[in-house]
Short mmCIF file of C-alpha atoms in Angstrom, two decimals:
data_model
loop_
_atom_site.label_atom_id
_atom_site.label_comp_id
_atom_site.label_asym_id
_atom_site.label_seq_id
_atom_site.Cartn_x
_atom_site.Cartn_y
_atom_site.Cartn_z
CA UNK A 1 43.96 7.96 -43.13
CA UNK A 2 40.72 6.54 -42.94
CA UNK A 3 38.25 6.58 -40.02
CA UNK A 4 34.97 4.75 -39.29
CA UNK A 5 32.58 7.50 -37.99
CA UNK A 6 30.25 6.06 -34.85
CA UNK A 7 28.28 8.85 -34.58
CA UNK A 8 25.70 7.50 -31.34
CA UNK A 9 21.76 7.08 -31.84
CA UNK A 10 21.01 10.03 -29.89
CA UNK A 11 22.82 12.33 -32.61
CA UNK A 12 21.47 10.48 -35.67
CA UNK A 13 17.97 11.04 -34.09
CA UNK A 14 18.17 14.23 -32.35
CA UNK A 15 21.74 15.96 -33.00
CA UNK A 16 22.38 14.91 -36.88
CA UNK A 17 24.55 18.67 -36.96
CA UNK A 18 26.68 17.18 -34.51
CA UNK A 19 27.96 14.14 -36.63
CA UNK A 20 28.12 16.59 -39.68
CA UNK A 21 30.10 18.85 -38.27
CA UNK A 22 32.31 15.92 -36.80
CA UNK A 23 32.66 14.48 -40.86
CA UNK A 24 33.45 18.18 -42.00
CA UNK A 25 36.20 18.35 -39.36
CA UNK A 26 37.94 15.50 -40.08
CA UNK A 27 37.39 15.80 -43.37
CA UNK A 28 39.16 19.48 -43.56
CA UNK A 29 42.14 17.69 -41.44
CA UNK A 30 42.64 15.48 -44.45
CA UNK A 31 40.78 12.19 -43.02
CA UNK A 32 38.56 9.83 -45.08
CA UNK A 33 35.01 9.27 -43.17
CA UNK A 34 32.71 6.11 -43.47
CA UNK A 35 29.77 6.16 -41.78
CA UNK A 36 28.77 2.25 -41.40
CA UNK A 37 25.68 1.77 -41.77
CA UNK A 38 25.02 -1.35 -39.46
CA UNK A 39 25.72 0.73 -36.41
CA UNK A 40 22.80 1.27 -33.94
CA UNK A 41 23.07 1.92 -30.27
CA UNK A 42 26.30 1.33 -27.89
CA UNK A 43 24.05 0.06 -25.16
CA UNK A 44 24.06 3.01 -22.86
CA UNK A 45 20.29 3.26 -22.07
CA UNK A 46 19.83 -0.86 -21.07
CA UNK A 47 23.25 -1.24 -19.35
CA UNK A 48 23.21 1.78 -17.40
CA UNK A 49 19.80 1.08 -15.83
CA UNK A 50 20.09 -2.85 -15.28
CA UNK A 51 19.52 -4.41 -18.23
CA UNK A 52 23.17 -6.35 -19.03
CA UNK A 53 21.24 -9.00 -21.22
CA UNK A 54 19.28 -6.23 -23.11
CA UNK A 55 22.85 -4.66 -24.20
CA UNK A 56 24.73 -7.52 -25.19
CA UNK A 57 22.97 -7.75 -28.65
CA UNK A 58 23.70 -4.13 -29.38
CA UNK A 59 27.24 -4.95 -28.21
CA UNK A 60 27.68 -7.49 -30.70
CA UNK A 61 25.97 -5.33 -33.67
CA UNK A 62 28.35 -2.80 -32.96
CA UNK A 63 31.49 -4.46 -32.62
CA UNK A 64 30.66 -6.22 -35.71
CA UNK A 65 29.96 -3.08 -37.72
CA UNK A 66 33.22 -1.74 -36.90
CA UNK A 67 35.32 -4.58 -37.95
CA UNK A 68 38.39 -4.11 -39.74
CA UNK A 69 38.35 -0.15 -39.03
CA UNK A 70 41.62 0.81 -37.32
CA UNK A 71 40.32 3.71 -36.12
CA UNK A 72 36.62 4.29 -34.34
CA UNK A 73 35.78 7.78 -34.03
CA UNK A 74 32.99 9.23 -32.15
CA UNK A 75 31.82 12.36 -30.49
CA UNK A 76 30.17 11.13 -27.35
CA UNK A 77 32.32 10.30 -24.75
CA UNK A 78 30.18 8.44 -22.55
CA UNK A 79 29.43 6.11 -26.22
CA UNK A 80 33.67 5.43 -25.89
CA UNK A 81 34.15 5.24 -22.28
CA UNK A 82 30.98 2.41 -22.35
CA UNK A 83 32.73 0.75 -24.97
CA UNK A 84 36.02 0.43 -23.25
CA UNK A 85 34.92 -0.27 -19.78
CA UNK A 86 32.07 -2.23 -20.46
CA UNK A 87 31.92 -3.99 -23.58
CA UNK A 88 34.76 -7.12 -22.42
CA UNK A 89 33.12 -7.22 -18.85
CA UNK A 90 29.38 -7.45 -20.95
CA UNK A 91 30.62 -9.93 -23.29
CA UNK A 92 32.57 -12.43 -20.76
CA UNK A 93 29.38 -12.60 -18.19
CA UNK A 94 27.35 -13.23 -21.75
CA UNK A 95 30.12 -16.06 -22.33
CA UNK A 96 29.89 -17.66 -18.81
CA UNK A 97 25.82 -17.76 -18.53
CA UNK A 98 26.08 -19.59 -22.14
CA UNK A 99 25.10 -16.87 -24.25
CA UNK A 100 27.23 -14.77 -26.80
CA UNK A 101 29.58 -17.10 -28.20
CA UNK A 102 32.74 -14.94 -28.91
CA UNK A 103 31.26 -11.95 -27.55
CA UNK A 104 34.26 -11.27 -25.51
CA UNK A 105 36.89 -11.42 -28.33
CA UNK A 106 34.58 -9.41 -30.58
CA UNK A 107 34.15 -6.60 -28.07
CA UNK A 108 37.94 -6.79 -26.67
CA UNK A 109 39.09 -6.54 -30.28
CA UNK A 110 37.15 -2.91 -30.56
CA UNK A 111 38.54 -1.53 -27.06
CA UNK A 112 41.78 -0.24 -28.26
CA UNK A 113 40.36 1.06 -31.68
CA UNK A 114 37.75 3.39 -30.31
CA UNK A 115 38.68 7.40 -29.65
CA UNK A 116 36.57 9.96 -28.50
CA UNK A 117 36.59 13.05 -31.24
CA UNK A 118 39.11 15.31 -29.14
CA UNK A 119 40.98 12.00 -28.14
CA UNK A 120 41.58 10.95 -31.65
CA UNK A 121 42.43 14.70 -32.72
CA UNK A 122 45.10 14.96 -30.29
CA UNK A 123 46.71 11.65 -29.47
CA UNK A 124 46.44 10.23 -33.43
CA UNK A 125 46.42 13.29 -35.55
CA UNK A 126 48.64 15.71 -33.44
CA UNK A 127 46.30 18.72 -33.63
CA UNK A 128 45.66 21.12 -30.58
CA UNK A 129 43.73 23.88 -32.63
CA UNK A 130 41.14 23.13 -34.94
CA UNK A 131 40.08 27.33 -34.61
CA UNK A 132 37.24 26.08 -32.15
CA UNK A 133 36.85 29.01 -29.55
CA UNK A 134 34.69 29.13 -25.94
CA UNK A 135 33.94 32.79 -24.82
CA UNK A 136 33.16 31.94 -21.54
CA UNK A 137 34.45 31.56 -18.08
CA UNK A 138 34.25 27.90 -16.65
CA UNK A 139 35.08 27.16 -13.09
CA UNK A 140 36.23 23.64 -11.37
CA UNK A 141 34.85 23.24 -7.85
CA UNK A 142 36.58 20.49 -6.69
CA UNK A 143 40.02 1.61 12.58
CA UNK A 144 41.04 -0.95 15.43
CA UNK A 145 44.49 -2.30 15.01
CA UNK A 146 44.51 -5.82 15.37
CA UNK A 147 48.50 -5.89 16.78
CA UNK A 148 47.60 -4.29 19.21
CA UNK A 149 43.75 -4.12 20.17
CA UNK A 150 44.55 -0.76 20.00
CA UNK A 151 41.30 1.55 19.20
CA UNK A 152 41.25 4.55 16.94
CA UNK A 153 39.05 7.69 16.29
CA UNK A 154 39.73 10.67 13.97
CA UNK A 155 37.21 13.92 14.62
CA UNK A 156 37.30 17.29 14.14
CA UNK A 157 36.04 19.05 17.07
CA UNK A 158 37.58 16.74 20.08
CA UNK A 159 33.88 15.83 21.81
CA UNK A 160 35.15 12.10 21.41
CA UNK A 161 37.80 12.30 24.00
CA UNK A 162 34.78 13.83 26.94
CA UNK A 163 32.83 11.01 26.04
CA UNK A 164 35.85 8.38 25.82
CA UNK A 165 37.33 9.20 29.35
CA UNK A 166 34.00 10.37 31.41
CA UNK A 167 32.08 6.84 31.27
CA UNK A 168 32.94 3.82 33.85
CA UNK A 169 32.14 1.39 31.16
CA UNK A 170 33.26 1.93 27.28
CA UNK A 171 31.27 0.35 24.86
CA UNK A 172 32.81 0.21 21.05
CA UNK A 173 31.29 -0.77 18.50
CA UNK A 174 33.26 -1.31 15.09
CA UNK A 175 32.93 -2.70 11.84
CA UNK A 176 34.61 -5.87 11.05
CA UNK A 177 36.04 -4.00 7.84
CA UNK A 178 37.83 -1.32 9.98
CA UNK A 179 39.94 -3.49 11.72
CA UNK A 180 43.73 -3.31 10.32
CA UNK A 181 46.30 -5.61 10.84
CA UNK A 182 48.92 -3.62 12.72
CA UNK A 183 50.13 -0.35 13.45
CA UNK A 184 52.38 0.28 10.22
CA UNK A 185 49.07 -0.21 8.67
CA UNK A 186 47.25 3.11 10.46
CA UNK A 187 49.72 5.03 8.61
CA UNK A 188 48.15 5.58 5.53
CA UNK A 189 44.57 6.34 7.09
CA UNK A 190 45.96 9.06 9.21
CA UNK A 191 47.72 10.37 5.85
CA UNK A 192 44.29 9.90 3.43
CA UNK A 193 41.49 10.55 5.55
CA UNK A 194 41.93 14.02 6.53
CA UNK A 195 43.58 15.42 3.38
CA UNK A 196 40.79 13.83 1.21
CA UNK A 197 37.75 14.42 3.70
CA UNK A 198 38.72 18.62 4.41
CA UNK A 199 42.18 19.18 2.54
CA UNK A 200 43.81 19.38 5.67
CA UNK A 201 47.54 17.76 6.31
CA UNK A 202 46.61 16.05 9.43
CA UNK A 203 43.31 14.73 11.37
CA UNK A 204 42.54 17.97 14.51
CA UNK A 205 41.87 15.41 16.78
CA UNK A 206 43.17 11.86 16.75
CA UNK A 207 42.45 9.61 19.72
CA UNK A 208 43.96 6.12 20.62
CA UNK A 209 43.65 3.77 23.19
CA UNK A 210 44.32 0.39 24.48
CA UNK A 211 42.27 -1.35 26.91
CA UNK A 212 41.94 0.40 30.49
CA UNK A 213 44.45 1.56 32.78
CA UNK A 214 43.43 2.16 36.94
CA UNK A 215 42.41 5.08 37.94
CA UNK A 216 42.12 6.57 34.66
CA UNK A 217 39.16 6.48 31.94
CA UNK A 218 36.57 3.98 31.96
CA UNK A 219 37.29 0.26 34.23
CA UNK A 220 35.59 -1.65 32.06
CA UNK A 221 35.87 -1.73 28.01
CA UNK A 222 33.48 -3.79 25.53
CA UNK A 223 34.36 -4.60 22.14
CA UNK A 224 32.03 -5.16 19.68
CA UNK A 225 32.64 -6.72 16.10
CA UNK A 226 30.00 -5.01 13.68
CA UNK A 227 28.87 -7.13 10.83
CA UNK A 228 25.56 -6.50 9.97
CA UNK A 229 25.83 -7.80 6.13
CA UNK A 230 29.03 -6.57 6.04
CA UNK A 231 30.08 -10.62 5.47
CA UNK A 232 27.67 -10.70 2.46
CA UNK A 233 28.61 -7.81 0.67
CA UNK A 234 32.26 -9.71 0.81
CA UNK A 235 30.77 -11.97 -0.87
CA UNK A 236 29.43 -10.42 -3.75
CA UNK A 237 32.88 -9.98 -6.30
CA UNK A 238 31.63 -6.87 -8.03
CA UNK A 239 30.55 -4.92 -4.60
CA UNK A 240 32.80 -5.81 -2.04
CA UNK A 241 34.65 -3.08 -2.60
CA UNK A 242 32.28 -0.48 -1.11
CA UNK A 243 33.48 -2.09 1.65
CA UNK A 244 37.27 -0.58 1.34
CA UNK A 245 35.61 2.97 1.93
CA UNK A 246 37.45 5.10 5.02
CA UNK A 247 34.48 7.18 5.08
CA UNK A 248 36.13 10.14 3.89
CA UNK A 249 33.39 11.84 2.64
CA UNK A 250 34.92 13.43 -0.88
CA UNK A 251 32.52 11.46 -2.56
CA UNK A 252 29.77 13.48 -1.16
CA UNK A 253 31.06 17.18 -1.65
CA UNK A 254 31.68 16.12 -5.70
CA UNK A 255 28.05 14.29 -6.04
CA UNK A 256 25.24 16.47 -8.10
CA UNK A 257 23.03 14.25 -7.04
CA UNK A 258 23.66 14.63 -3.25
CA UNK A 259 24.08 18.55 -3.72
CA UNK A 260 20.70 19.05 -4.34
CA UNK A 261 18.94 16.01 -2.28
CA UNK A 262 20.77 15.95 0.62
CA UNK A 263 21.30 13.65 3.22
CA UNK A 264 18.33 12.84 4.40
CA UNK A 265 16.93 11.49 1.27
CA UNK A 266 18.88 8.19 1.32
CA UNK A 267 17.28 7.32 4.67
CA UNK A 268 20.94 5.82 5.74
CA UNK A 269 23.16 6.58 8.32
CA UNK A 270 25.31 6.50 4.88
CA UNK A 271 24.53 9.22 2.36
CA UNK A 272 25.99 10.25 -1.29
CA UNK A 273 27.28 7.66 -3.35
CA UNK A 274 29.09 5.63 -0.91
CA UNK A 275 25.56 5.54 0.51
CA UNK A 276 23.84 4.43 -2.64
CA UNK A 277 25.87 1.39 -3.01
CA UNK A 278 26.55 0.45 0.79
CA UNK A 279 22.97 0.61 2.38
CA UNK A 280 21.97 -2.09 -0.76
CA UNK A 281 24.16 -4.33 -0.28
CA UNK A 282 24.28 -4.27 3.58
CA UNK A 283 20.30 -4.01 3.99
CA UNK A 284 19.69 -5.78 0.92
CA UNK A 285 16.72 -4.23 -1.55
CA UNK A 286 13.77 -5.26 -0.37
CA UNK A 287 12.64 -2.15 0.45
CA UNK A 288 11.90 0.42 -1.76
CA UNK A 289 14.48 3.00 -0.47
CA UNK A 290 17.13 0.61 -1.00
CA UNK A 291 15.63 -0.60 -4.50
CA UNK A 292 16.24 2.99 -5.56
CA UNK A 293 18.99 4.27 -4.01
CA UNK A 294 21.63 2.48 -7.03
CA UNK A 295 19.51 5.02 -9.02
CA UNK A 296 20.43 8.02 -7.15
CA UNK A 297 23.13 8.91 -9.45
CA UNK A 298 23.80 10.22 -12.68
CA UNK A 299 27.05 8.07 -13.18
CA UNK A 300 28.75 11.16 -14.16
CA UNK A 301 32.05 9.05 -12.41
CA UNK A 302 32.96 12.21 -10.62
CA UNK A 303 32.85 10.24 -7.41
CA UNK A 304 34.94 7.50 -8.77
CA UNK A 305 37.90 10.24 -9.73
CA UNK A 306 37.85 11.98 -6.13
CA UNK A 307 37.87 8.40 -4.25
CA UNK A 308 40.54 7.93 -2.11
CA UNK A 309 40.87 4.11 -2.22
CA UNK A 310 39.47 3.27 -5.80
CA UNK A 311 35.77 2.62 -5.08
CA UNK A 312 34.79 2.53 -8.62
CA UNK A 313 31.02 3.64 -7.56
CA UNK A 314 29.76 3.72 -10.93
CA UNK A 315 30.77 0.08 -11.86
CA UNK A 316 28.85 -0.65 -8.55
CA UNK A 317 26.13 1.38 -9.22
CA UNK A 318 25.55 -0.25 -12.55
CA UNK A 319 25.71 -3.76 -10.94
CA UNK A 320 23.62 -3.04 -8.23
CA UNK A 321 21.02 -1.74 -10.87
CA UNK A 322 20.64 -4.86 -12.51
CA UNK A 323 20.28 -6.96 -9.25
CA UNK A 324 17.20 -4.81 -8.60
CA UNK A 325 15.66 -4.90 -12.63
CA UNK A 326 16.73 -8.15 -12.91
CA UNK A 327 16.81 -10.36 -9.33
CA UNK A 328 19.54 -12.97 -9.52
CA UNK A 329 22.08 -14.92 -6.84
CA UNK A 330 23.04 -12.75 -3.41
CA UNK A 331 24.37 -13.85 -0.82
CA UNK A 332 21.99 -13.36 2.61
CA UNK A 333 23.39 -13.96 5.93
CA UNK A 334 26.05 -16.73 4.40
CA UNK A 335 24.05 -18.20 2.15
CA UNK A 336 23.30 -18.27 -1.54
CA UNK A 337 20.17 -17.70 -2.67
CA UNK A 338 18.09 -16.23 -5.88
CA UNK A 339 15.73 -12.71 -5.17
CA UNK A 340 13.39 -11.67 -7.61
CA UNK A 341 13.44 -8.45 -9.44
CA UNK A 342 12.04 -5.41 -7.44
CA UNK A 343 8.50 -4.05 -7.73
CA UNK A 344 7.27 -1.56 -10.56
CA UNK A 345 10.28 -2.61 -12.93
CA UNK A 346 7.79 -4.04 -15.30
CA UNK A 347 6.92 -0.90 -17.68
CA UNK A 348 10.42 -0.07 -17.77
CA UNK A 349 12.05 -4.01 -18.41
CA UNK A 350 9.26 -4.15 -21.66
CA UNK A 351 10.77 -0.49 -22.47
CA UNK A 352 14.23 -1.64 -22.86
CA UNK A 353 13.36 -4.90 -24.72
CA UNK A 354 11.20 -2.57 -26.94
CA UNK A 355 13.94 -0.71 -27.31
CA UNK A 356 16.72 -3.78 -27.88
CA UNK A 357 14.64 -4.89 -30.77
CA UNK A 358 14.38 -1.49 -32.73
CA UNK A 359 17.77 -0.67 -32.05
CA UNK A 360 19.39 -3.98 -33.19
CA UNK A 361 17.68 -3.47 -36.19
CA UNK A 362 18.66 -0.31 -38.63
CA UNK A 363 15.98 -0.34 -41.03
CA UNK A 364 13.27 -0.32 -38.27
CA UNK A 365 15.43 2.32 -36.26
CA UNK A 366 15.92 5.00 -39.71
CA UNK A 367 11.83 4.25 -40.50
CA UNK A 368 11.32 5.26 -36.71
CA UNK A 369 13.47 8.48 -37.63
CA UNK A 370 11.94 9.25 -40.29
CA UNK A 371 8.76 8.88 -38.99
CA UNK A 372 9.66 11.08 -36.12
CA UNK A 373 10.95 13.90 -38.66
CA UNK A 374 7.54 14.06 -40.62
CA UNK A 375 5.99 14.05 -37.24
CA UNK A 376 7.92 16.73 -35.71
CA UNK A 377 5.26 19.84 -35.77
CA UNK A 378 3.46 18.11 -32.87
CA UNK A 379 6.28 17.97 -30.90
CA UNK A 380 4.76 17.88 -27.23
CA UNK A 381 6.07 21.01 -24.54
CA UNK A 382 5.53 18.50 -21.78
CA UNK A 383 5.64 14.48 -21.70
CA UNK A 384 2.35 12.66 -20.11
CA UNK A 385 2.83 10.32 -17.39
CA UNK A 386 5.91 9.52 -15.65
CA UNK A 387 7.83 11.44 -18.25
CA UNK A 388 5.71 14.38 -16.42
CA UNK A 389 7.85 15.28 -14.01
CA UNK A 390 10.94 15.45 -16.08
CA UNK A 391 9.51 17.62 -18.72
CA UNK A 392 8.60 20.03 -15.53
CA UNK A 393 12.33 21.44 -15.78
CA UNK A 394 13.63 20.29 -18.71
CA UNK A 395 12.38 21.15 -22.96
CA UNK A 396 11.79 18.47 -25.12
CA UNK A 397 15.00 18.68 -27.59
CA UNK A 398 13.25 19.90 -31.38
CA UNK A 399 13.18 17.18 -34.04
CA UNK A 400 15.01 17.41 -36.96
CA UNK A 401 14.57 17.84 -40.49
CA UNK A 402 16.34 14.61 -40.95
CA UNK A 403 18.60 11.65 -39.21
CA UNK A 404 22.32 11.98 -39.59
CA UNK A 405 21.44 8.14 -41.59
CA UNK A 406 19.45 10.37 -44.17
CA UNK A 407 22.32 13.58 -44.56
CA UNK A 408 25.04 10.84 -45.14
CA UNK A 409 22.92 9.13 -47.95
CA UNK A 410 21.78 11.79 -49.87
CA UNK A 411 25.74 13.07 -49.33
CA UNK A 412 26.93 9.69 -50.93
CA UNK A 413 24.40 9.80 -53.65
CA UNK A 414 25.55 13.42 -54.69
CA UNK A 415 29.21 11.84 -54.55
CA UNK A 416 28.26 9.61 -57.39
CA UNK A 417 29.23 10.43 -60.93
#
């Protein structure tokens, strides 16, 4: 069998023993390696922080690279889950604003040949044990009815009744995506919400009611029908469906990000991830707390896999990130119009076209490697500038001898009779 090795820029850079020990491996399981040479990048670093147009290039270089491979191995899986997620949704908005001719058939045509390492071991090969051991313990820490008119709220400690019955006049407010159509349809909430919000069976407290009755509760109800950009956000194909969220909170008790900022920091009545893509989209991102709060994850998908209803976060995350780097058409209070990017995106836009160019192009990319290898006794402890403050917690990874590029040729030249 014969494999095409993608082994990610970040390894050939920085982790070159990674890809060798991924060729070794296969190699001792009886598979024949090639290690194209026209790969770069997947596209990671421009997609994930706005920059669609940036990626498609890279998309295309790699899709081409890999042509006629059956099999696409690679150790990352964040390189294999970007290919298969993203790559077709990349290449058909490239094909529809009239750039990237084929793009879409080129990068659905990879999809089903790419495997992550463990992936292809298992679900290809057949093999469970490859004598790889972990000595270590690792733990897991894991609406109005329209029928009706009939008005509904779940809570946990039973304050909302007090404050339900003890007023003359009731004043609800509710948003126009909370309204169901009938009863049957308040099944499933009362079924989801409390078993994914605190593991529980059923909601403590669940209160309904239906207009006023005499002498008992308030005399005089008010309804009123919340939209609030909630009309826009329908709009917008990608990101309307933040607006399926039951406010369950799971989410939040899975985020990393939210763990260690808190609530607070998203200056929302809407925190965690839910937060980071609903507040945007209702309040728009004007302001600068909105115009970072897409960036207030580390799109590890955890929140995606806990959702109750199928929010895929990430995906909105992503798109959210580019209408901030990038401006583009929104819709604002009905209407379409064009925004411009966000403030103090202009360092980082020239970064990731600086970045497009090298890694579209090999050569440049193995000079800059090599270059970086000869250079790697002055190795800074801590990055200047903006990179300041991430080099505060974190080590600057040490620079290798040589790229992966460089081990595989002088491996091929030895190979030679």
């Amino acid at each position: 069998m014969r494999v095409a090795l993608f082994v990610t820029c970040v390894n050939d850079a920085l982790y070159p023993r990674t890809g060798i020990a991924v060729v070794r491996l296969l190699e001792r399981l009886g598979v024949t390696v090639d290690f194209p040479a026209a790969q770069s990048c997947c596209g990671q670093p421009q997609y994930n922080t706005g920059y669609r147009r940036e990626a498609e290039p890279l998309v295309r270089r790699t899709a081409e690279a890999f042509a006629g491979y059956a099999y696409v191995v690679t150790p990352s899986g964040s390189c294999a889950a970007m290919i298969r997620a993203h790559y077709p949704r990349i290449g058909h908005a490239a094909e529809a604003e009239g750039r990237g001719p084929a793009l879409a058939a080129l990068a659905e045509d990879l999809v089903p040949r790419v495997y992550e390492l463990t992936e292809f071991l298992v679900d290809v090969l057949g093999v469970t044990d490859v004598g790889a051991y972990f000595p270590h313990t690792v733990t897991y820490h894991p609406s109005r009815v329209a029928e009706t008119g009939t008005m509904v709220v779940f809570e946990s400690e039973g304050n909302g009744r007090m404050c339900l019955t003890l007023p003359e006049t009731l004043i609800s407010v509710v948003g126009i995506e909370k309204v169901v159509p009938a009863f049957r349809d308040l099944e499933i909430f009362l079924q989801t919400l409390p078993r994914s919000s605190t593991a529980e069976r059923m909601n403590p407290y669940t209160t309904m009611w239906t207009g006023t009755t005499d002498a008992d509760g308030p005399s005089v109800f008010h309804l009123v029908l919340l939209d609030n950009g909630r009309t826009d956000t329908l709009a917008d194909e990608v990101g309307r469906q933040a607006l399926r969220c039951i406010r369950c909170s799971a989410c939040l008790n899975v985020c990393p990000v939210y763990e260690r900022a808190g609530g607070h920091a998203y200056g929302s009545v809407y925190p965690g991830p839910i937060g980071a893509i609903l507040s945007p989209q209702l309040r728009g991102t004007a302001s600068e707390i909105d115009a970072t709060l897409p960036y207030a994850s580390t799109l590890c998908g955890a929140c995606y896999e806990v959702c109750p209803v199928a929010i895929d976060i990430p995906e909105v995350l992503v798109h959210l990130r580019e209408r901030v780097a990038q401006g583009g058409p929104v819709t604002r209070e009905g209407v379409r119009v064009s925004i411009r990017p966000a403030d103090g995106h202009t360092a980082q836009r020239a970064a990731m076209r600086a970045a497009r160019l090298l890694l579209d192009h090999p050569g440049a990319l193995r000079a800059g490697e090599r270059l970086l290898a000869r250079a790697r006794r002055l190795r800074p402890r801590r990055l200047p500038g903006p990179g300041r403050a991430w080099t505060d917690s974190r080590e600057l990874p040490e620079l290798p001898e040589r790229s992966f590029r460089d081990w595989w040729a002088a491996r091929e030249r030895e190979a030679r009779p």
